[in-house]
Amino acid sequence: MSNISIIGTGNMARTIGARAMAGGNTVEIMGRDQSKAAGLAKALGDGATTGEWGTTPAGDLVIVALLYNGVVPAVAHYGDALAGKVIVDISNPFNSTFDGLAHGEETSIAQEVAKVAPAGASVVKAFNTVFRHVLEKGRPDVFIAGDDAQAKASVEAFIESLGLRPLDVGGLKMAHWLEGAGVVTVGLANHGVGNVDFALSITGLPV
């Protein structure tokens, strides 16, 4: 099992935290609002703790569960406190009409995080193609991207502890395309599927 720190106190932080606790992982919540962080830790139950914003996270895996425009500034603020950690970016940088990416370039929030992360830290993109309530109630595939094999193995083990299947799509540059897949899920929700009760998954041919 894994030691997890979650930076953020919103819905995704709550959902991942609850599923992590159910999977036998230890969970630390860190938020700018200490009272919100403490409240979420209390709601998650025994074993969840609260860390102080900006200090060294207790977890080896640090999940940044913030809106996309807050992810890079938060990682930069933590600075050397994240040295040696695996930083997991789950964000989706949607544009204002939800039919494209806000940054408009062939980059990703995860790649931008890697530029400001301290030496020894590794960045993995994960969870961004899964709607929150599907993550809470379902068993979706979780696509990941990253350059460090050991870091990805740690994230894969964590995902498996949640009862989910991790699927590696390649290096960190693939995070751009995972963010694009996030846009596709919104398009499907608004058009072809017509609801958000689904997740992208891989189905193999019968042997």
PDB file of C-alpha atoms in Angstrom:
ATOM      1  CA  MET A   1       0.000   0.000   0.000  1.00  0.00           C
ATOM      2  CA  SER A   2       1.035   3.600  -0.505  1.00  0.00           C
ATOM      3  CA  ASN A   3       1.511   6.739   1.547  1.00  0.00           C
ATOM      4  CA  ILE A   4      -0.482   9.443  -0.224  1.00  0.00           C
ATOM      5  CA  SER A   5      -0.559  13.198   0.191  1.00  0.00           C
ATOM      6  CA  ILE A   6      -3.324  15.084  -1.584  1.00  0.00           C
ATOM      7  CA  ILE A   7      -2.918  18.788  -2.247  1.00  0.00           C
ATOM      8  CA  GLY A   8      -6.446  20.123  -2.499  1.00  0.00           C
ATOM      9  CA  THR A   9      -9.778  19.869  -0.687  1.00  0.00           C
ATOM     10  CA  GLY A  10     -12.299  19.705  -3.527  1.00  0.00           C
ATOM     11  CA  ASN A  11     -14.451  16.911  -4.916  1.00  0.00           C
ATOM     12  CA  MET A  12     -11.648  14.993  -6.616  1.00  0.00           C
ATOM     13  CA  ALA A  13      -9.508  15.212  -3.476  1.00  0.00           C
ATOM     14  CA  ARG A  14     -12.405  13.806  -1.478  1.00  0.00           C
ATOM     15  CA  THR A  15     -13.133  11.020  -3.978  1.00  0.00           C
ATOM     16  CA  ILE A  16      -9.532   9.895  -4.421  1.00  0.00           C
ATOM     17  CA  GLY A  17      -8.947  10.185  -0.679  1.00  0.00           C
ATOM     18  CA  ALA A  18     -11.953   8.031   0.174  1.00  0.00           C
ATOM     19  CA  ARG A  19     -11.045   5.395  -2.382  1.00  0.00           C
ATOM     20  CA  ALA A  20      -7.430   5.435  -1.218  1.00  0.00           C
ATOM     21  CA  MET A  21      -8.464   4.899   2.388  1.00  0.00           C
ATOM     22  CA  ALA A  22     -10.733   2.021   1.372  1.00  0.00           C
ATOM     23  CA  GLY A  23      -7.761   0.491  -0.440  1.00  0.00           C
ATOM     24  CA  GLY A  24      -5.644   0.487   2.709  1.00  0.00           C
ATOM     25  CA  ASN A  25      -3.465   3.490   1.860  1.00  0.00           C
ATOM     26  CA  THR A  26      -2.533   6.248   4.309  1.00  0.00           C
ATOM     27  CA  VAL A  27      -3.819   9.666   3.299  1.00  0.00           C
ATOM     28  CA  GLU A  28      -2.667  13.179   4.193  1.00  0.00           C
ATOM     29  CA  ILE A  29      -4.730  16.193   3.127  1.00  0.00           C
ATOM     30  CA  MET A  30      -3.045  19.542   2.468  1.00  0.00           C
ATOM     31  CA  GLY A  31      -4.961  22.714   1.599  1.00  0.00           C
ATOM     32  CA  ARG A  32      -4.518  26.459   1.664  1.00  0.00           C
ATOM     33  CA  ASP A  33      -7.501  26.587   4.031  1.00  0.00           C
ATOM     34  CA  GLN A  34      -6.355  24.532   7.013  1.00  0.00           C
ATOM     35  CA  SER A  35      -9.886  24.203   8.361  1.00  0.00           C
ATOM     36  CA  LYS A  36     -11.128  22.724   5.070  1.00  0.00           C
ATOM     37  CA  ALA A  37      -8.185  20.315   5.017  1.00  0.00           C
ATOM     38  CA  ALA A  38      -8.904  19.252   8.593  1.00  0.00           C
ATOM     39  CA  GLY A  39     -12.597  18.857   7.799  1.00  0.00           C
ATOM     40  CA  LEU A  40     -11.877  16.631   4.807  1.00  0.00           C
ATOM     41  CA  ALA A  41      -9.400  14.515   6.782  1.00  0.00           C
ATOM     42  CA  LYS A  42     -12.018  14.063   9.505  1.00  0.00           C
ATOM     43  CA  ALA A  43     -14.644  13.089   6.925  1.00  0.00           C
ATOM     44  CA  LEU A  44     -12.303  10.474   5.452  1.00  0.00           C
ATOM     45  CA  GLY A  45     -12.057   8.807   8.852  1.00  0.00           C
ATOM     46  CA  ASP A  46      -9.421   7.276  11.087  1.00  0.00           C
ATOM     47  CA  GLY A  47      -5.989   7.203   9.524  1.00  0.00           C
ATOM     48  CA  ALA A  48      -6.371  10.372   7.470  1.00  0.00           C
ATOM     49  CA  THR A  49      -4.181  13.256   8.615  1.00  0.00           C
ATOM     50  CA  THR A  50      -3.726  16.924   7.809  1.00  0.00           C
ATOM     51  CA  GLY A  51      -0.502  18.527   6.639  1.00  0.00           C
ATOM     52  CA  GLU A  52       0.407  22.192   6.558  1.00  0.00           C
ATOM     53  CA  TRP A  53       0.280  23.894   3.158  1.00  0.00           C
ATOM     54  CA  GLY A  54       3.731  24.313   1.624  1.00  0.00           C
ATOM     55  CA  THR A  55       5.569  21.971   3.996  1.00  0.00           C
ATOM     56  CA  THR A  56       7.094  18.613   3.050  1.00  0.00           C
ATOM     57  CA  PRO A  57       4.280  16.142   2.308  1.00  0.00           C
ATOM     58  CA  ALA A  58       4.274  12.926   4.332  1.00  0.00           C
ATOM     59  CA  GLY A  59       3.340  10.846   1.300  1.00  0.00           C
ATOM     60  CA  ASP A  60       5.682   9.423  -1.301  1.00  0.00           C
ATOM     61  CA  LEU A  61       2.957  10.059  -3.883  1.00  0.00           C
ATOM     62  CA  VAL A  62       1.690  13.646  -3.971  1.00  0.00           C
ATOM     63  CA  ILE A  63      -1.587  14.023  -5.851  1.00  0.00           C
ATOM     64  CA  VAL A  64      -2.236  17.613  -6.892  1.00  0.00           C
ATOM     65  CA  ALA A  65      -6.033  17.841  -6.959  1.00  0.00           C
ATOM     66  CA  LEU A  66      -6.444  21.491  -7.927  1.00  0.00           C
ATOM     67  CA  LEU A  67      -8.001  23.359 -10.841  1.00  0.00           C
ATOM     68  CA  TYR A  68      -5.542  23.364 -13.724  1.00  0.00           C
ATOM     69  CA  ASN A  69      -4.472  26.986 -13.338  1.00  0.00           C
ATOM     70  CA  GLY A  70      -3.458  26.365  -9.729  1.00  0.00           C
ATOM     71  CA  VAL A  71      -1.338  23.268 -10.277  1.00  0.00           C
ATOM     72  CA  VAL A  72       1.932  24.757 -11.518  1.00  0.00           C
ATOM     73  CA  PRO A  73       1.879  27.643  -8.990  1.00  0.00           C
ATOM     74  CA  ALA A  74       1.280  25.188  -6.144  1.00  0.00           C
ATOM     75  CA  VAL A  75       4.168  22.939  -7.186  1.00  0.00           C
ATOM     76  CA  ALA A  76       6.421  25.978  -7.552  1.00  0.00           C
ATOM     77  CA  HIS A  77       5.347  27.166  -4.090  1.00  0.00           C
ATOM     78  CA  TYR A  78       6.174  23.805  -2.494  1.00  0.00           C
ATOM     79  CA  GLY A  79       9.542  23.832  -4.246  1.00  0.00           C
ATOM     80  CA  ASP A  80      12.189  21.663  -2.610  1.00  0.00           C
ATOM     81  CA  ALA A  81       9.580  20.218  -0.237  1.00  0.00           C
ATOM     82  CA  LEU A  82       8.638  17.962  -3.181  1.00  0.00           C
ATOM     83  CA  ALA A  83      12.188  16.704  -3.809  1.00  0.00           C
ATOM     84  CA  GLY A  84      12.173  12.940  -4.240  1.00  0.00           C
ATOM     85  CA  LYS A  85       8.373  12.776  -4.471  1.00  0.00           C
ATOM     86  CA  VAL A  86       6.186  11.419  -7.251  1.00  0.00           C
ATOM     87  CA  ILE A  87       3.894  14.284  -8.258  1.00  0.00           C
ATOM     88  CA  VAL A  88       0.601  13.184  -9.816  1.00  0.00           C
ATOM     89  CA  ASP A  89      -1.226  15.767 -11.930  1.00  0.00           C
ATOM     90  CA  ILE A  90      -4.919  14.969 -12.461  1.00  0.00           C
ATOM     91  CA  SER A  91      -6.026  18.272 -13.992  1.00  0.00           C
ATOM     92  CA  ASN A  92      -7.854  19.073 -17.222  1.00  0.00           C
ATOM     93  CA  PRO A  93      -7.030  22.471 -18.767  1.00  0.00           C
ATOM     94  CA  PHE A  94     -10.292  22.969 -20.659  1.00  0.00           C
ATOM     95  CA  ASN A  95     -10.926  26.186 -22.544  1.00  0.00           C
ATOM     96  CA  SER A  96     -13.988  28.306 -21.773  1.00  0.00           C
ATOM     97  CA  THR A  97     -16.192  26.385 -24.229  1.00  0.00           C
ATOM     98  CA  PHE A  98     -14.939  22.940 -23.159  1.00  0.00           C
ATOM     99  CA  ASP A  99     -14.032  21.966 -26.715  1.00  0.00           C
ATOM    100  CA  GLY A 100     -10.286  22.501 -26.570  1.00  0.00           C
ATOM    101  CA  LEU A 101      -7.304  22.994 -24.283  1.00  0.00           C
ATOM    102  CA  ALA A 102      -6.734  26.273 -22.490  1.00  0.00           C
ATOM    103  CA  HIS A 103      -2.995  26.384 -23.162  1.00  0.00           C
ATOM    104  CA  GLY A 104      -3.445  25.958 -26.926  1.00  0.00           C
ATOM    105  CA  GLU A 105       0.002  24.429 -27.348  1.00  0.00           C
ATOM    106  CA  GLU A 106       1.463  20.935 -27.617  1.00  0.00           C
ATOM    107  CA  THR A 107       2.278  20.855 -23.951  1.00  0.00           C
ATOM    108  CA  SER A 108       0.363  19.807 -20.847  1.00  0.00           C
ATOM    109  CA  ILE A 109      -0.041  20.860 -17.260  1.00  0.00           C
ATOM    110  CA  ALA A 110       2.041  17.827 -16.281  1.00  0.00           C
ATOM    111  CA  GLN A 111       4.889  18.897 -18.583  1.00  0.00           C
ATOM    112  CA  GLU A 112       4.734  22.422 -17.180  1.00  0.00           C
ATOM    113  CA  VAL A 113       4.829  20.966 -13.660  1.00  0.00           C
ATOM    114  CA  ALA A 114       7.990  19.058 -14.573  1.00  0.00           C
ATOM    115  CA  LYS A 115       9.651  22.370 -15.493  1.00  0.00           C
ATOM    116  CA  VAL A 116       9.160  23.806 -11.992  1.00  0.00           C
ATOM    117  CA  ALA A 117       9.453  20.605  -9.943  1.00  0.00           C
ATOM    118  CA  PRO A 118      12.611  20.222  -7.838  1.00  0.00           C
ATOM    119  CA  ALA A 119      15.444  17.873  -8.700  1.00  0.00           C
ATOM    120  CA  GLY A 120      14.653  14.279  -7.865  1.00  0.00           C
ATOM    121  CA  ALA A 121      10.894  14.689  -8.227  1.00  0.00           C
ATOM    122  CA  SER A 122       9.027  12.790 -10.924  1.00  0.00           C
ATOM    123  CA  VAL A 123       5.751  13.784 -12.594  1.00  0.00           C
ATOM    124  CA  VAL A 124       2.978  11.436 -13.703  1.00  0.00           C
ATOM    125  CA  LYS A 125      -0.306  12.355 -15.388  1.00  0.00           C
ATOM    126  CA  ALA A 126      -3.263  10.256 -14.231  1.00  0.00           C
ATOM    127  CA  PHE A 127      -7.016  10.206 -13.512  1.00  0.00           C
ATOM    128  CA  ASN A 128      -7.884  13.102 -15.845  1.00  0.00           C
ATOM    129  CA  THR A 129     -10.057  11.048 -18.214  1.00  0.00           C
ATOM    130  CA  VAL A 130     -12.415   9.861 -15.456  1.00  0.00           C
ATOM    131  CA  PHE A 131     -15.446  11.813 -14.259  1.00  0.00           C
ATOM    132  CA  ARG A 132     -15.492  12.183 -10.489  1.00  0.00           C
ATOM    133  CA  HIS A 133     -18.638  10.190  -9.730  1.00  0.00           C
ATOM    134  CA  VAL A 134     -17.505   7.383 -12.057  1.00  0.00           C
ATOM    135  CA  LEU A 135     -14.252   7.232 -10.091  1.00  0.00           C
ATOM    136  CA  GLU A 136     -16.280   7.161  -6.899  1.00  0.00           C
ATOM    137  CA  LYS A 137     -18.746   4.431  -7.879  1.00  0.00           C
ATOM    138  CA  GLY A 138     -17.267   2.558 -10.833  1.00  0.00           C
ATOM    139  CA  ARG A 139     -14.215   0.605 -11.915  1.00  0.00           C
ATOM    140  CA  PRO A 140     -12.801   2.701 -14.766  1.00  0.00           C
ATOM    141  CA  ASP A 141      -9.482   2.236 -16.501  1.00  0.00           C
ATOM    142  CA  VAL A 142      -6.971   4.902 -15.444  1.00  0.00           C
ATOM    143  CA  PHE A 143      -4.541   6.086 -18.117  1.00  0.00           C
ATOM    144  CA  ILE A 144      -1.135   7.351 -17.005  1.00  0.00           C
ATOM    145  CA  ALA A 145       1.859   9.042 -18.641  1.00  0.00           C
ATOM    146  CA  GLY A 146       5.333   9.758 -17.320  1.00  0.00           C
ATOM    147  CA  ASP A 147       9.036   9.514 -18.066  1.00  0.00           C
ATOM    148  CA  ASP A 148      10.221   7.709 -14.934  1.00  0.00           C
ATOM    149  CA  ALA A 149       9.483   3.972 -14.931  1.00  0.00           C
ATOM    150  CA  GLN A 150       9.792   3.626 -11.156  1.00  0.00           C
ATOM    151  CA  ALA A 151       7.463   6.564 -10.557  1.00  0.00           C
ATOM    152  CA  LYS A 152       4.902   5.084 -12.931  1.00  0.00           C
ATOM    153  CA  ALA A 153       5.181   1.731 -11.191  1.00  0.00           C
ATOM    154  CA  SER A 154       4.379   3.431  -7.876  1.00  0.00           C
ATOM    155  CA  VAL A 155       1.339   5.140  -9.380  1.00  0.00           C
ATOM    156  CA  GLU A 156       0.217   1.892 -11.010  1.00  0.00           C
ATOM    157  CA  ALA A 157       0.438   0.093  -7.661  1.00  0.00           C
ATOM    158  CA  PHE A 158      -1.637   2.835  -6.053  1.00  0.00           C
ATOM    159  CA  ILE A 159      -4.268   2.643  -8.796  1.00  0.00           C
ATOM    160  CA  GLU A 160      -4.441  -1.129  -8.383  1.00  0.00           C
ATOM    161  CA  SER A 161      -4.984  -0.665  -4.633  1.00  0.00           C
ATOM    162  CA  LEU A 162      -8.145   1.241  -5.583  1.00  0.00           C
ATOM    163  CA  GLY A 163      -9.396  -1.813  -7.456  1.00  0.00           C
ATOM    164  CA  LEU A 164      -8.795  -0.122 -10.803  1.00  0.00           C
ATOM    165  CA  ARG A 165      -6.705  -0.957 -13.877  1.00  0.00           C
ATOM    166  CA  PRO A 166      -3.798   1.375 -14.735  1.00  0.00           C
ATOM    167  CA  LEU A 167      -2.857   1.645 -18.412  1.00  0.00           C
ATOM    168  CA  ASP A 168       0.449   3.255 -19.397  1.00  0.00           C
ATOM    169  CA  VAL A 169       0.262   5.416 -22.536  1.00  0.00           C
ATOM    170  CA  GLY A 170       3.970   6.326 -22.632  1.00  0.00           C
ATOM    171  CA  GLY A 171       6.221   9.232 -21.749  1.00  0.00           C
ATOM    172  CA  LEU A 172       5.234  12.529 -20.199  1.00  0.00           C
ATOM    173  CA  LYS A 173       4.756  14.157 -23.611  1.00  0.00           C
ATOM    174  CA  MET A 174       1.708  11.888 -23.941  1.00  0.00           C
ATOM    175  CA  ALA A 175       0.105  13.884 -21.129  1.00  0.00           C
ATOM    176  CA  HIS A 176      -0.863  16.413 -23.812  1.00  0.00           C
ATOM    177  CA  TRP A 177      -2.913  13.746 -25.548  1.00  0.00           C
ATOM    178  CA  LEU A 178      -4.425  12.541 -22.284  1.00  0.00           C
ATOM    179  CA  GLU A 179      -5.629  16.094 -21.737  1.00  0.00           C
ATOM    180  CA  GLY A 180      -7.053  15.926 -25.262  1.00  0.00           C
ATOM    181  CA  ALA A 181      -8.808  12.708 -24.289  1.00  0.00           C
ATOM    182  CA  GLY A 182     -10.315  14.640 -21.404  1.00  0.00           C
ATOM    183  CA  VAL A 183     -11.805  17.036 -23.971  1.00  0.00           C
ATOM    184  CA  VAL A 184     -13.156  14.026 -25.877  1.00  0.00           C
ATOM    185  CA  THR A 185     -14.952  12.752 -22.767  1.00  0.00           C
ATOM    186  CA  VAL A 186     -16.732  16.096 -22.391  1.00  0.00           C
ATOM    187  CA  GLY A 187     -17.699  16.011 -26.082  1.00  0.00           C
ATOM    188  CA  LEU A 188     -19.110  12.519 -25.653  1.00  0.00           C
ATOM    189  CA  ALA A 189     -20.977  13.572 -22.526  1.00  0.00           C
ATOM    190  CA  ASN A 190     -22.557  16.488 -24.381  1.00  0.00           C
ATOM    191  CA  HIS A 191     -23.279  14.648 -27.626  1.00  0.00           C
ATOM    192  CA  GLY A 192     -22.768  10.957 -28.430  1.00  0.00           C
ATOM    193  CA  VAL A 193     -23.341   9.542 -24.944  1.00  0.00           C
ATOM    194  CA  GLY A 194     -25.488  12.319 -23.562  1.00  0.00           C
ATOM    195  CA  ASN A 195     -24.522  11.870 -19.915  1.00  0.00           C
ATOM    196  CA  VAL A 196     -21.461  11.553 -17.678  1.00  0.00           C
ATOM    197  CA  ASP A 197     -22.083   8.002 -16.511  1.00  0.00           C
ATOM    198  CA  PHE A 198     -19.208   6.492 -18.491  1.00  0.00           C
ATOM    199  CA  ALA A 199     -15.419   6.331 -18.796  1.00  0.00           C
ATOM    200  CA  LEU A 200     -13.018   5.667 -21.624  1.00  0.00           C
ATOM    201  CA  SER A 201     -11.717   2.094 -21.475  1.00  0.00           C
ATOM    202  CA  ILE A 202      -9.788  -0.490 -23.452  1.00  0.00           C
ATOM    203  CA  THR A 203     -11.444  -3.704 -24.609  1.00  0.00           C
ATOM    204  CA  GLY A 204      -9.291  -6.461 -26.074  1.00  0.00           C
ATOM    205  CA  LEU A 205     -10.372  -8.868 -28.772  1.00  0.00           C
ATOM    206  CA  PRO A 206     -11.452 -12.322 -27.586  1.00  0.00           C
ATOM    207  CA  VAL A 207      -8.569 -14.783 -27.535  1.00  0.00           C
TER     208      VAL A 207
END
